[in-house]
């Protein structure tokens, strides 16, 4: 039985993918979203207070609202799906997942990054209940409370510097024997009286009832418990883009390279959000990038029908930009 061919298939239902689905379906493109879950990294945040026009909301709640909007305009969703391969057959792309195969005229890759986990008891149980993977998102929630950062290298030291502005005490647990990062940031962290540093250490367990209450750590031969209300894990992110090698251009970090219109190196394939090289990994940025990718997919499909693009110089040369962060 031949596959139904969608105008646009979006891989990922985080904020970038959901925003792309909303705009794609609203442009009357038949739209399918494939994702492991709804919300992605957004669901790791209990409270969002910096999304324009929204005083406060939970990450899952925001994802559900955008999903509802997209469905209103006809977008279809398949959850529990993981893409393993994408092949091109003439002007149609075939996506091969663990559940089935899907055909689309344009593809938007928006499956984001996966935070690297520490794989200890309690980590999965307390996600969104004190366990966080984003200091810039959640540090302020621990104002005046004990909290910890588990981290390595620059992401870790930047996270503890941020957390130290709110938490008291602010613990930093790192397996490294020294603090790595910009000299000024390291000095600032070392001079803060509320920061307690545990080098050459590792977390053994995260404990609590309905929320995080303590962590068990090991330093050398000594095991101890620290009372905390939150644990921010900043071990970096894992980009699962290996299946795209040779299909679209990736940079040295494994991120998908896109231009200012969200176009990848392969015509008809677009990308948005944290899976790309675009800086500032924030929800509002990812949402905007998802919108751009959807509108670019719309113009791509119009071009295939011999119709003029809408509100953009579609024939502009692609620009590859390197960002120094």
PDB file of C-alpha atoms in Angstrom:
ATOM      1  CA  UNK A   1       0.000   0.000   0.000  1.00  0.00           C
ATOM      2  CA  UNK A   2       1.541   3.347  -1.025  1.00  0.00           C
ATOM      3  CA  UNK A   3       2.448   5.785   1.727  1.00  0.00           C
ATOM      4  CA  UNK A   4       0.381   8.909   2.239  1.00  0.00           C
ATOM      5  CA  UNK A   5       2.543  11.851   1.218  1.00  0.00           C
ATOM      6  CA  UNK A   6       2.422  14.866   3.527  1.00  0.00           C
ATOM      7  CA  UNK A   7       3.466  18.336   2.459  1.00  0.00           C
ATOM      8  CA  UNK A   8       5.598  18.705   5.580  1.00  0.00           C
ATOM      9  CA  UNK A   9       6.910  16.206   8.097  1.00  0.00           C
ATOM     10  CA  UNK A  10       8.345  17.621  11.305  1.00  0.00           C
ATOM     11  CA  UNK A  11      10.674  15.504  13.411  1.00  0.00           C
ATOM     12  CA  UNK A  12      10.386  16.565  17.043  1.00  0.00           C
ATOM     13  CA  UNK A  13       7.614  18.012  19.206  1.00  0.00           C
ATOM     14  CA  UNK A  14       9.578  20.393  21.387  1.00  0.00           C
ATOM     15  CA  UNK A  15       8.937  24.114  21.202  1.00  0.00           C
ATOM     16  CA  UNK A  16      10.628  24.428  17.783  1.00  0.00           C
ATOM     17  CA  UNK A  17       8.761  21.494  16.248  1.00  0.00           C
ATOM     18  CA  UNK A  18       5.413  22.524  17.714  1.00  0.00           C
ATOM     19  CA  UNK A  19       5.792  26.102  16.480  1.00  0.00           C
ATOM     20  CA  UNK A  20       6.730  24.774  13.046  1.00  0.00           C
ATOM     21  CA  UNK A  21       3.654  22.530  13.079  1.00  0.00           C
ATOM     22  CA  UNK A  22       1.391  25.449  13.965  1.00  0.00           C
ATOM     23  CA  UNK A  23       2.650  27.622  11.117  1.00  0.00           C
ATOM     24  CA  UNK A  24       2.891  24.807   8.592  1.00  0.00           C
ATOM     25  CA  UNK A  25      -0.668  23.631   9.189  1.00  0.00           C
ATOM     26  CA  UNK A  26      -1.979  27.193   9.278  1.00  0.00           C
ATOM     27  CA  UNK A  27      -0.533  27.673   5.787  1.00  0.00           C
ATOM     28  CA  UNK A  28      -2.806  24.787   4.769  1.00  0.00           C
ATOM     29  CA  UNK A  29       0.060  22.342   4.305  1.00  0.00           C
ATOM     30  CA  UNK A  30      -0.724  18.760   5.283  1.00  0.00           C
ATOM     31  CA  UNK A  31       1.515  18.364   8.309  1.00  0.00           C
ATOM     32  CA  UNK A  32       2.723  15.360  10.276  1.00  0.00           C
ATOM     33  CA  UNK A  33       4.759  15.549  13.488  1.00  0.00           C
ATOM     34  CA  UNK A  34       6.853  12.560  14.578  1.00  0.00           C
ATOM     35  CA  UNK A  35       8.300  12.582  18.081  1.00  0.00           C
ATOM     36  CA  UNK A  36       9.275  10.440  21.042  1.00  0.00           C
ATOM     37  CA  UNK A  37       7.157  12.632  23.295  1.00  0.00           C
ATOM     38  CA  UNK A  38       5.351  15.946  23.608  1.00  0.00           C
ATOM     39  CA  UNK A  39       7.390  18.929  24.738  1.00  0.00           C
ATOM     40  CA  UNK A  40      10.935  17.571  24.757  1.00  0.00           C
ATOM     41  CA  UNK A  41      13.263  19.601  26.995  1.00  0.00           C
ATOM     42  CA  UNK A  42      10.403  21.988  27.691  1.00  0.00           C
ATOM     43  CA  UNK A  43       8.810  19.438  30.017  1.00  0.00           C
ATOM     44  CA  UNK A  44      11.894  19.475  32.268  1.00  0.00           C
ATOM     45  CA  UNK A  45      10.865  22.941  33.458  1.00  0.00           C
ATOM     46  CA  UNK A  46       8.046  23.273  35.995  1.00  0.00           C
ATOM     47  CA  UNK A  47       7.713  27.028  35.649  1.00  0.00           C
ATOM     48  CA  UNK A  48       8.409  29.333  32.691  1.00  0.00           C
ATOM     49  CA  UNK A  49       8.272  33.063  33.389  1.00  0.00           C
ATOM     50  CA  UNK A  50      10.245  34.494  30.453  1.00  0.00           C
ATOM     51  CA  UNK A  51       8.068  33.516  27.488  1.00  0.00           C
ATOM     52  CA  UNK A  52       6.666  36.713  25.911  1.00  0.00           C
ATOM     53  CA  UNK A  53       3.003  37.311  26.613  1.00  0.00           C
ATOM     54  CA  UNK A  54       2.786  34.492  29.167  1.00  0.00           C
ATOM     55  CA  UNK A  55       3.153  35.569  32.787  1.00  0.00           C
ATOM     56  CA  UNK A  56       3.917  32.046  33.956  1.00  0.00           C
ATOM     57  CA  UNK A  57       3.272  28.517  32.767  1.00  0.00           C
ATOM     58  CA  UNK A  58       4.615  25.011  33.051  1.00  0.00           C
ATOM     59  CA  UNK A  59       6.685  23.596  30.220  1.00  0.00           C
ATOM     60  CA  UNK A  60       4.250  20.767  29.510  1.00  0.00           C
ATOM     61  CA  UNK A  61       1.286  23.126  29.670  1.00  0.00           C
ATOM     62  CA  UNK A  62       2.851  25.437  27.079  1.00  0.00           C
ATOM     63  CA  UNK A  63       3.594  22.468  24.809  1.00  0.00           C
ATOM     64  CA  UNK A  64       0.016  21.214  25.123  1.00  0.00           C
ATOM     65  CA  UNK A  65      -1.395  24.634  24.205  1.00  0.00           C
ATOM     66  CA  UNK A  66       0.694  24.883  21.034  1.00  0.00           C
ATOM     67  CA  UNK A  67      -0.126  21.283  20.116  1.00  0.00           C
ATOM     68  CA  UNK A  68      -3.838  22.111  20.461  1.00  0.00           C
ATOM     69  CA  UNK A  69      -3.414  25.139  18.187  1.00  0.00           C
ATOM     70  CA  UNK A  70      -1.602  23.060  15.562  1.00  0.00           C
ATOM     71  CA  UNK A  71      -4.233  20.331  15.678  1.00  0.00           C
ATOM     72  CA  UNK A  72      -6.927  22.972  15.204  1.00  0.00           C
ATOM     73  CA  UNK A  73      -5.396  23.704  11.799  1.00  0.00           C
ATOM     74  CA  UNK A  74      -5.089  20.025  10.884  1.00  0.00           C
ATOM     75  CA  UNK A  75      -1.633  18.937  12.039  1.00  0.00           C
ATOM     76  CA  UNK A  76      -1.338  15.231  12.838  1.00  0.00           C
ATOM     77  CA  UNK A  77       0.889  13.813  15.584  1.00  0.00           C
ATOM     78  CA  UNK A  78       2.479  10.415  16.116  1.00  0.00           C
ATOM     79  CA  UNK A  79       4.215   9.965  19.471  1.00  0.00           C
ATOM     80  CA  UNK A  80       6.555   7.218  20.597  1.00  0.00           C
ATOM     81  CA  UNK A  81       8.290   7.413  17.231  1.00  0.00           C
ATOM     82  CA  UNK A  82      12.048   7.622  16.758  1.00  0.00           C
ATOM     83  CA  UNK A  83      13.527   8.324  13.343  1.00  0.00           C
ATOM     84  CA  UNK A  84      16.332   6.018  12.258  1.00  0.00           C
ATOM     85  CA  UNK A  85      16.896   7.026   8.643  1.00  0.00           C
ATOM     86  CA  UNK A  86      15.778   9.519   5.993  1.00  0.00           C
ATOM     87  CA  UNK A  87      16.172   8.826   2.274  1.00  0.00           C
ATOM     88  CA  UNK A  88      15.235  10.895  -0.727  1.00  0.00           C
ATOM     89  CA  UNK A  89      13.359   9.470  -3.691  1.00  0.00           C
ATOM     90  CA  UNK A  90      13.065  12.137  -6.369  1.00  0.00           C
ATOM     91  CA  UNK A  91      11.159  15.041  -4.778  1.00  0.00           C
ATOM     92  CA  UNK A  92       9.835  12.987  -1.871  1.00  0.00           C
ATOM     93  CA  UNK A  93      11.549  12.126   1.397  1.00  0.00           C
ATOM     94  CA  UNK A  94      10.958   8.770   3.090  1.00  0.00           C
ATOM     95  CA  UNK A  95      11.371   8.771   6.854  1.00  0.00           C
ATOM     96  CA  UNK A  96      12.010   5.385   8.429  1.00  0.00           C
ATOM     97  CA  UNK A  97      11.122   5.117  12.109  1.00  0.00           C
ATOM     98  CA  UNK A  98      10.761   2.389  14.685  1.00  0.00           C
ATOM     99  CA  UNK A  99       6.990   2.379  14.135  1.00  0.00           C
ATOM    100  CA  UNK A 100       6.752   2.767  10.399  1.00  0.00           C
ATOM    101  CA  UNK A 101       7.612   4.754   7.296  1.00  0.00           C
ATOM    102  CA  UNK A 102       6.339   8.175   6.262  1.00  0.00           C
ATOM    103  CA  UNK A 103       6.560  10.264   3.092  1.00  0.00           C
ATOM    104  CA  UNK A 104       6.873  14.043   2.886  1.00  0.00           C
ATOM    105  CA  UNK A 105       7.640  16.703   0.307  1.00  0.00           C
ATOM    106  CA  UNK A 106       9.537  18.814   2.864  1.00  0.00           C
ATOM    107  CA  UNK A 107      11.205  17.854   6.136  1.00  0.00           C
ATOM    108  CA  UNK A 108      11.791  19.983   9.234  1.00  0.00           C
ATOM    109  CA  UNK A 109      14.294  18.553  11.714  1.00  0.00           C
ATOM    110  CA  UNK A 110      13.529  19.936  15.160  1.00  0.00           C
ATOM    111  CA  UNK A 111      14.263  17.137  17.601  1.00  0.00           C
ATOM    112  CA  UNK A 112      16.576  19.200  19.797  1.00  0.00           C
ATOM    113  CA  UNK A 113      19.350  18.087  22.069  1.00  0.00           C
ATOM    114  CA  UNK A 114      19.187  15.538  24.824  1.00  0.00           C
ATOM    115  CA  UNK A 115      20.709  16.584  28.171  1.00  0.00           C
ATOM    116  CA  UNK A 116      23.455  14.218  29.266  1.00  0.00           C
ATOM    117  CA  UNK A 117      22.222  12.371  32.345  1.00  0.00           C
ATOM    118  CA  UNK A 118      24.226  11.122  35.332  1.00  0.00           C
ATOM    119  CA  UNK A 119      22.276   7.853  35.540  1.00  0.00           C
ATOM    120  CA  UNK A 120      21.840   7.560  39.299  1.00  0.00           C
ATOM    121  CA  UNK A 121      18.853   6.369  41.358  1.00  0.00           C
ATOM    122  CA  UNK A 122      16.270   9.126  41.736  1.00  0.00           C
ATOM    123  CA  UNK A 123      17.250  11.092  38.643  1.00  0.00           C
ATOM    124  CA  UNK A 124      14.354   9.904  36.502  1.00  0.00           C
ATOM    125  CA  UNK A 125      11.883   9.998  39.392  1.00  0.00           C
ATOM    126  CA  UNK A 126      12.536  13.641  40.251  1.00  0.00           C
ATOM    127  CA  UNK A 127      12.805  15.170  36.786  1.00  0.00           C
ATOM    128  CA  UNK A 128      10.776  18.366  36.933  1.00  0.00           C
ATOM    129  CA  UNK A 129      10.472  17.897  40.710  1.00  0.00           C
ATOM    130  CA  UNK A 130      13.790  19.411  41.666  1.00  0.00           C
ATOM    131  CA  UNK A 131      15.996  17.785  39.054  1.00  0.00           C
ATOM    132  CA  UNK A 132      16.724  20.216  36.243  1.00  0.00           C
ATOM    133  CA  UNK A 133      19.047  20.317  33.246  1.00  0.00           C
ATOM    134  CA  UNK A 134      19.001  24.061  32.662  1.00  0.00           C
ATOM    135  CA  UNK A 135      20.533  26.513  35.134  1.00  0.00           C
ATOM    136  CA  UNK A 136      19.471  29.570  33.182  1.00  0.00           C
ATOM    137  CA  UNK A 137      15.884  28.274  33.168  1.00  0.00           C
ATOM    138  CA  UNK A 138      15.526  27.176  36.786  1.00  0.00           C
ATOM    139  CA  UNK A 139      18.221  28.683  39.053  1.00  0.00           C
ATOM    140  CA  UNK A 140      15.894  31.476  40.227  1.00  0.00           C
ATOM    141  CA  UNK A 141      13.421  28.947  41.617  1.00  0.00           C
ATOM    142  CA  UNK A 142      15.894  28.058  44.364  1.00  0.00           C
ATOM    143  CA  UNK A 143      16.246  31.563  45.784  1.00  0.00           C
ATOM    144  CA  UNK A 144      17.203  31.314  49.450  1.00  0.00           C
ATOM    145  CA  UNK A 145      17.124  27.514  49.303  1.00  0.00           C
ATOM    146  CA  UNK A 146      19.890  24.902  49.259  1.00  0.00           C
ATOM    147  CA  UNK A 147      20.578  23.572  45.783  1.00  0.00           C
ATOM    148  CA  UNK A 148      23.367  21.912  43.859  1.00  0.00           C
ATOM    149  CA  UNK A 149      24.946  21.857  40.439  1.00  0.00           C
ATOM    150  CA  UNK A 150      26.412  18.624  39.152  1.00  0.00           C
ATOM    151  CA  UNK A 151      28.639  19.607  36.293  1.00  0.00           C
ATOM    152  CA  UNK A 152      31.830  19.495  34.309  1.00  0.00           C
ATOM    153  CA  UNK A 153      33.932  22.093  32.518  1.00  0.00           C
ATOM    154  CA  UNK A 154      32.556  25.422  31.349  1.00  0.00           C
ATOM    155  CA  UNK A 155      28.858  24.422  31.447  1.00  0.00           C
ATOM    156  CA  UNK A 156      29.243  23.398  35.067  1.00  0.00           C
ATOM    157  CA  UNK A 157      31.172  26.435  36.290  1.00  0.00           C
ATOM    158  CA  UNK A 158      28.806  28.812  34.499  1.00  0.00           C
ATOM    159  CA  UNK A 159      25.839  27.018  36.047  1.00  0.00           C
ATOM    160  CA  UNK A 160      27.168  27.233  39.611  1.00  0.00           C
ATOM    161  CA  UNK A 161      28.001  30.909  39.153  1.00  0.00           C
ATOM    162  CA  UNK A 162      24.394  31.519  38.122  1.00  0.00           C
ATOM    163  CA  UNK A 163      22.923  29.348  40.867  1.00  0.00           C
ATOM    164  CA  UNK A 164      25.079  31.089  43.496  1.00  0.00           C
ATOM    165  CA  UNK A 165      23.139  34.294  42.838  1.00  0.00           C
ATOM    166  CA  UNK A 166      20.030  32.598  44.216  1.00  0.00           C
ATOM    167  CA  UNK A 167      20.655  29.437  46.258  1.00  0.00           C
ATOM    168  CA  UNK A 168      22.096  29.362  49.762  1.00  0.00           C
ATOM    169  CA  UNK A 169      24.109  27.280  50.077  1.00  0.00           C
ATOM    170  CA  UNK A 170      24.967  26.475  46.479  1.00  0.00           C
ATOM    171  CA  UNK A 171      26.870  23.209  46.150  1.00  0.00           C
ATOM    172  CA  UNK A 172      29.048  22.351  43.190  1.00  0.00           C
ATOM    173  CA  UNK A 173      29.826  18.682  42.614  1.00  0.00           C
ATOM    174  CA  UNK A 174      32.298  17.808  39.879  1.00  0.00           C
ATOM    175  CA  UNK A 175      34.323  14.697  39.145  1.00  0.00           C
ATOM    176  CA  UNK A 176      37.210  16.864  37.987  1.00  0.00           C
ATOM    177  CA  UNK A 177      40.071  17.653  40.387  1.00  0.00           C
ATOM    178  CA  UNK A 178      40.040  21.308  39.340  1.00  0.00           C
ATOM    179  CA  UNK A 179      37.616  23.984  38.158  1.00  0.00           C
ATOM    180  CA  UNK A 180      37.657  24.516  34.411  1.00  0.00           C
ATOM    181  CA  UNK A 181      36.304  27.614  32.720  1.00  0.00           C
ATOM    182  CA  UNK A 182      36.968  31.282  32.175  1.00  0.00           C
ATOM    183  CA  UNK A 183      39.362  32.623  34.790  1.00  0.00           C
ATOM    184  CA  UNK A 184      37.070  35.465  35.849  1.00  0.00           C
ATOM    185  CA  UNK A 185      34.119  33.111  36.377  1.00  0.00           C
ATOM    186  CA  UNK A 186      36.226  30.634  38.355  1.00  0.00           C
ATOM    187  CA  UNK A 187      37.549  33.419  40.619  1.00  0.00           C
ATOM    188  CA  UNK A 188      34.050  34.742  41.147  1.00  0.00           C
ATOM    189  CA  UNK A 189      32.788  31.294  42.182  1.00  0.00           C
ATOM    190  CA  UNK A 190      35.716  30.708  44.553  1.00  0.00           C
ATOM    191  CA  UNK A 191      35.115  34.070  46.265  1.00  0.00           C
ATOM    192  CA  UNK A 192      31.429  33.502  46.971  1.00  0.00           C
ATOM    193  CA  UNK A 193      30.841  32.510  50.619  1.00  0.00           C
ATOM    194  CA  UNK A 194      27.633  30.631  49.859  1.00  0.00           C
ATOM    195  CA  UNK A 195      29.339  28.272  47.369  1.00  0.00           C
ATOM    196  CA  UNK A 196      30.546  24.905  48.640  1.00  0.00           C
ATOM    197  CA  UNK A 197      32.727  23.003  46.167  1.00  0.00           C
ATOM    198  CA  UNK A 198      33.253  19.254  46.022  1.00  0.00           C
ATOM    199  CA  UNK A 199      35.914  18.340  43.449  1.00  0.00           C
ATOM    200  CA  UNK A 200      36.856  14.734  42.580  1.00  0.00           C
ATOM    201  CA  UNK A 201      33.325  13.816  43.645  1.00  0.00           C
ATOM    202  CA  UNK A 202      30.297  12.094  42.192  1.00  0.00           C
ATOM    203  CA  UNK A 203      26.609  11.809  42.970  1.00  0.00           C
ATOM    204  CA  UNK A 204      25.466   8.364  44.058  1.00  0.00           C
ATOM    205  CA  UNK A 205      21.760   9.008  44.575  1.00  0.00           C
ATOM    206  CA  UNK A 206      19.053  11.671  44.571  1.00  0.00           C
ATOM    207  CA  UNK A 207      16.481  11.268  47.328  1.00  0.00           C
ATOM    208  CA  UNK A 208      13.167  12.759  48.349  1.00  0.00           C
ATOM    209  CA  UNK A 209       9.461  12.168  48.685  1.00  0.00           C
ATOM    210  CA  UNK A 210       7.350  14.205  46.283  1.00  0.00           C
ATOM    211  CA  UNK A 211      10.345  16.465  45.492  1.00  0.00           C
ATOM    212  CA  UNK A 212      14.115  16.426  45.859  1.00  0.00           C
ATOM    213  CA  UNK A 213      15.251  16.597  49.477  1.00  0.00           C
ATOM    214  CA  UNK A 214      18.848  15.402  49.453  1.00  0.00           C
ATOM    215  CA  UNK A 215      21.677  13.997  47.385  1.00  0.00           C
ATOM    216  CA  UNK A 216      24.217  11.391  48.360  1.00  0.00           C
ATOM    217  CA  UNK A 217      27.737  12.084  47.129  1.00  0.00           C
ATOM    218  CA  UNK A 218      31.081  10.355  47.356  1.00  0.00           C
ATOM    219  CA  UNK A 219      34.382  12.220  47.665  1.00  0.00           C
ATOM    220  CA  UNK A 220      37.340   9.906  47.850  1.00  0.00           C
ATOM    221  CA  UNK A 221      36.449   7.271  50.416  1.00  0.00           C
ATOM    222  CA  UNK A 222      33.907   9.460  52.183  1.00  0.00           C
ATOM    223  CA  UNK A 223      30.167   9.268  51.506  1.00  0.00           C
ATOM    224  CA  UNK A 224      27.911  12.080  52.674  1.00  0.00           C
ATOM    225  CA  UNK A 225      24.415  13.479  52.271  1.00  0.00           C
ATOM    226  CA  UNK A 226      23.613  17.074  51.375  1.00  0.00           C
ATOM    227  CA  UNK A 227      20.182  18.527  52.023  1.00  0.00           C
ATOM    228  CA  UNK A 228      19.013  20.272  48.836  1.00  0.00           C
ATOM    229  CA  UNK A 229      15.765  21.334  47.211  1.00  0.00           C
ATOM    230  CA  UNK A 230      17.144  21.168  43.712  1.00  0.00           C
ATOM    231  CA  UNK A 231      19.795  19.494  41.569  1.00  0.00           C
ATOM    232  CA  UNK A 232      20.808  21.146  38.315  1.00  0.00           C
ATOM    233  CA  UNK A 233      22.686  18.743  36.060  1.00  0.00           C
ATOM    234  CA  UNK A 234      24.951  20.550  33.604  1.00  0.00           C
ATOM    235  CA  UNK A 235      27.002  17.855  31.927  1.00  0.00           C
ATOM    236  CA  UNK A 236      26.395  19.175  28.454  1.00  0.00           C
ATOM    237  CA  UNK A 237      24.035  17.806  25.830  1.00  0.00           C
ATOM    238  CA  UNK A 238      24.055  14.828  23.559  1.00  0.00           C
ATOM    239  CA  UNK A 239      23.269  15.438  19.908  1.00  0.00           C
ATOM    240  CA  UNK A 240      21.831  12.334  18.324  1.00  0.00           C
ATOM    241  CA  UNK A 241      22.437  13.312  14.718  1.00  0.00           C
ATOM    242  CA  UNK A 242      24.639  10.408  13.594  1.00  0.00           C
ATOM    243  CA  UNK A 243      21.882   9.110  11.320  1.00  0.00           C
ATOM    244  CA  UNK A 244      22.042  12.375   9.357  1.00  0.00           C
ATOM    245  CA  UNK A 245      25.708  12.103   8.371  1.00  0.00           C
ATOM    246  CA  UNK A 246      25.946  12.323   4.603  1.00  0.00           C
ATOM    247  CA  UNK A 247      22.345  13.479   4.374  1.00  0.00           C
ATOM    248  CA  UNK A 248      22.760  17.090   5.555  1.00  0.00           C
ATOM    249  CA  UNK A 249      25.790  19.095   6.611  1.00  0.00           C
ATOM    250  CA  UNK A 250      26.751  18.864  10.280  1.00  0.00           C
ATOM    251  CA  UNK A 251      29.339  20.998  12.050  1.00  0.00           C
ATOM    252  CA  UNK A 252      32.140  19.724  14.290  1.00  0.00           C
ATOM    253  CA  UNK A 253      29.702  19.534  17.224  1.00  0.00           C
ATOM    254  CA  UNK A 254      27.251  17.418  15.255  1.00  0.00           C
ATOM    255  CA  UNK A 255      24.778  20.301  14.958  1.00  0.00           C
ATOM    256  CA  UNK A 256      22.816  20.724  11.739  1.00  0.00           C
ATOM    257  CA  UNK A 257      24.106  23.694   9.777  1.00  0.00           C
ATOM    258  CA  UNK A 258      21.341  26.047   8.635  1.00  0.00           C
ATOM    259  CA  UNK A 259      21.218  29.456   6.994  1.00  0.00           C
ATOM    260  CA  UNK A 260      19.118  32.441   8.049  1.00  0.00           C
ATOM    261  CA  UNK A 261      16.011  30.842   6.513  1.00  0.00           C
ATOM    262  CA  UNK A 262      16.432  27.529   8.310  1.00  0.00           C
ATOM    263  CA  UNK A 263      17.586  25.763   5.134  1.00  0.00           C
ATOM    264  CA  UNK A 264      20.034  22.881   5.427  1.00  0.00           C
ATOM    265  CA  UNK A 265      22.541  21.790   2.793  1.00  0.00           C
ATOM    266  CA  UNK A 266      19.862  19.573   1.196  1.00  0.00           C
ATOM    267  CA  UNK A 267      17.056  21.235  -0.737  1.00  0.00           C
ATOM    268  CA  UNK A 268      13.698  20.573   0.850  1.00  0.00           C
ATOM    269  CA  UNK A 269      15.150  19.799   4.286  1.00  0.00           C
ATOM    270  CA  UNK A 270      14.984  22.431   7.014  1.00  0.00           C
ATOM    271  CA  UNK A 271      15.978  22.474  10.667  1.00  0.00           C
ATOM    272  CA  UNK A 272      15.248  24.529  13.755  1.00  0.00           C
ATOM    273  CA  UNK A 273      15.939  24.778  17.457  1.00  0.00           C
ATOM    274  CA  UNK A 274      18.663  23.275  19.594  1.00  0.00           C
ATOM    275  CA  UNK A 275      19.630  20.677  16.984  1.00  0.00           C
ATOM    276  CA  UNK A 276      21.077  23.479  14.819  1.00  0.00           C
ATOM    277  CA  UNK A 277      24.118  25.721  15.249  1.00  0.00           C
ATOM    278  CA  UNK A 278      21.876  28.696  16.100  1.00  0.00           C
ATOM    279  CA  UNK A 279      23.062  30.265  19.396  1.00  0.00           C
ATOM    280  CA  UNK A 280      21.008  31.104  22.492  1.00  0.00           C
ATOM    281  CA  UNK A 281      19.280  27.849  23.352  1.00  0.00           C
ATOM    282  CA  UNK A 282      16.089  29.374  24.729  1.00  0.00           C
ATOM    283  CA  UNK A 283      12.452  28.426  24.218  1.00  0.00           C
ATOM    284  CA  UNK A 284      11.457  31.685  22.550  1.00  0.00           C
ATOM    285  CA  UNK A 285      14.417  31.500  20.162  1.00  0.00           C
ATOM    286  CA  UNK A 286      13.634  27.894  19.240  1.00  0.00           C
ATOM    287  CA  UNK A 287       9.984  28.802  18.670  1.00  0.00           C
ATOM    288  CA  UNK A 288      10.965  31.604  16.288  1.00  0.00           C
ATOM    289  CA  UNK A 289      13.387  29.331  14.431  1.00  0.00           C
ATOM    290  CA  UNK A 290      10.612  26.749  14.074  1.00  0.00           C
ATOM    291  CA  UNK A 291       8.345  29.366  12.541  1.00  0.00           C
ATOM    292  CA  UNK A 292      11.071  30.405  10.086  1.00  0.00           C
ATOM    293  CA  UNK A 293      11.639  26.792   9.058  1.00  0.00           C
ATOM    294  CA  UNK A 294       7.919  26.251   8.508  1.00  0.00           C
ATOM    295  CA  UNK A 295       7.557  29.357   6.357  1.00  0.00           C
ATOM    296  CA  UNK A 296      10.646  28.324   4.390  1.00  0.00           C
ATOM    297  CA  UNK A 297       9.147  24.874   3.837  1.00  0.00           C
ATOM    298  CA  UNK A 298       5.971  26.582   2.632  1.00  0.00           C
ATOM    299  CA  UNK A 299       7.932  28.674   0.127  1.00  0.00           C
ATOM    300  CA  UNK A 300       9.899  25.623  -0.991  1.00  0.00           C
ATOM    301  CA  UNK A 301       6.692  23.764  -1.782  1.00  0.00           C
ATOM    302  CA  UNK A 302       5.322  26.816  -3.586  1.00  0.00           C
ATOM    303  CA  UNK A 303       8.492  26.975  -5.682  1.00  0.00           C
ATOM    304  CA  UNK A 304       7.995  23.352  -6.730  1.00  0.00           C
ATOM    305  CA  UNK A 305       4.541  24.326  -7.989  1.00  0.00           C
ATOM    306  CA  UNK A 306       5.925  27.292  -9.908  1.00  0.00           C
ATOM    307  CA  UNK A 307       4.403  29.790  -7.463  1.00  0.00           C
ATOM    308  CA  UNK A 308       6.273  32.861  -6.203  1.00  0.00           C
ATOM    309  CA  UNK A 309       7.661  32.893  -2.644  1.00  0.00           C
ATOM    310  CA  UNK A 310       5.880  34.853   0.077  1.00  0.00           C
ATOM    311  CA  UNK A 311       7.602  37.680   1.959  1.00  0.00           C
ATOM    312  CA  UNK A 312      11.175  36.526   1.353  1.00  0.00           C
ATOM    313  CA  UNK A 313      13.932  36.573  -1.238  1.00  0.00           C
ATOM    314  CA  UNK A 314      13.840  32.817  -1.679  1.00  0.00           C
ATOM    315  CA  UNK A 315      16.598  32.772  -4.284  1.00  0.00           C
ATOM    316  CA  UNK A 316      19.055  34.540  -1.990  1.00  0.00           C
ATOM    317  CA  UNK A 317      22.311  32.644  -1.730  1.00  0.00           C
ATOM    318  CA  UNK A 318      22.590  30.477   1.350  1.00  0.00           C
ATOM    319  CA  UNK A 319      24.960  31.909   3.913  1.00  0.00           C
ATOM    320  CA  UNK A 320      26.890  29.649   6.255  1.00  0.00           C
ATOM    321  CA  UNK A 321      27.614  31.499   9.465  1.00  0.00           C
ATOM    322  CA  UNK A 322      29.971  30.486  12.246  1.00  0.00           C
ATOM    323  CA  UNK A 323      29.132  31.672  15.746  1.00  0.00           C
ATOM    324  CA  UNK A 324      31.751  32.224  18.402  1.00  0.00           C
ATOM    325  CA  UNK A 325      30.124  31.845  21.817  1.00  0.00           C
TER     326      UNK A 325
END
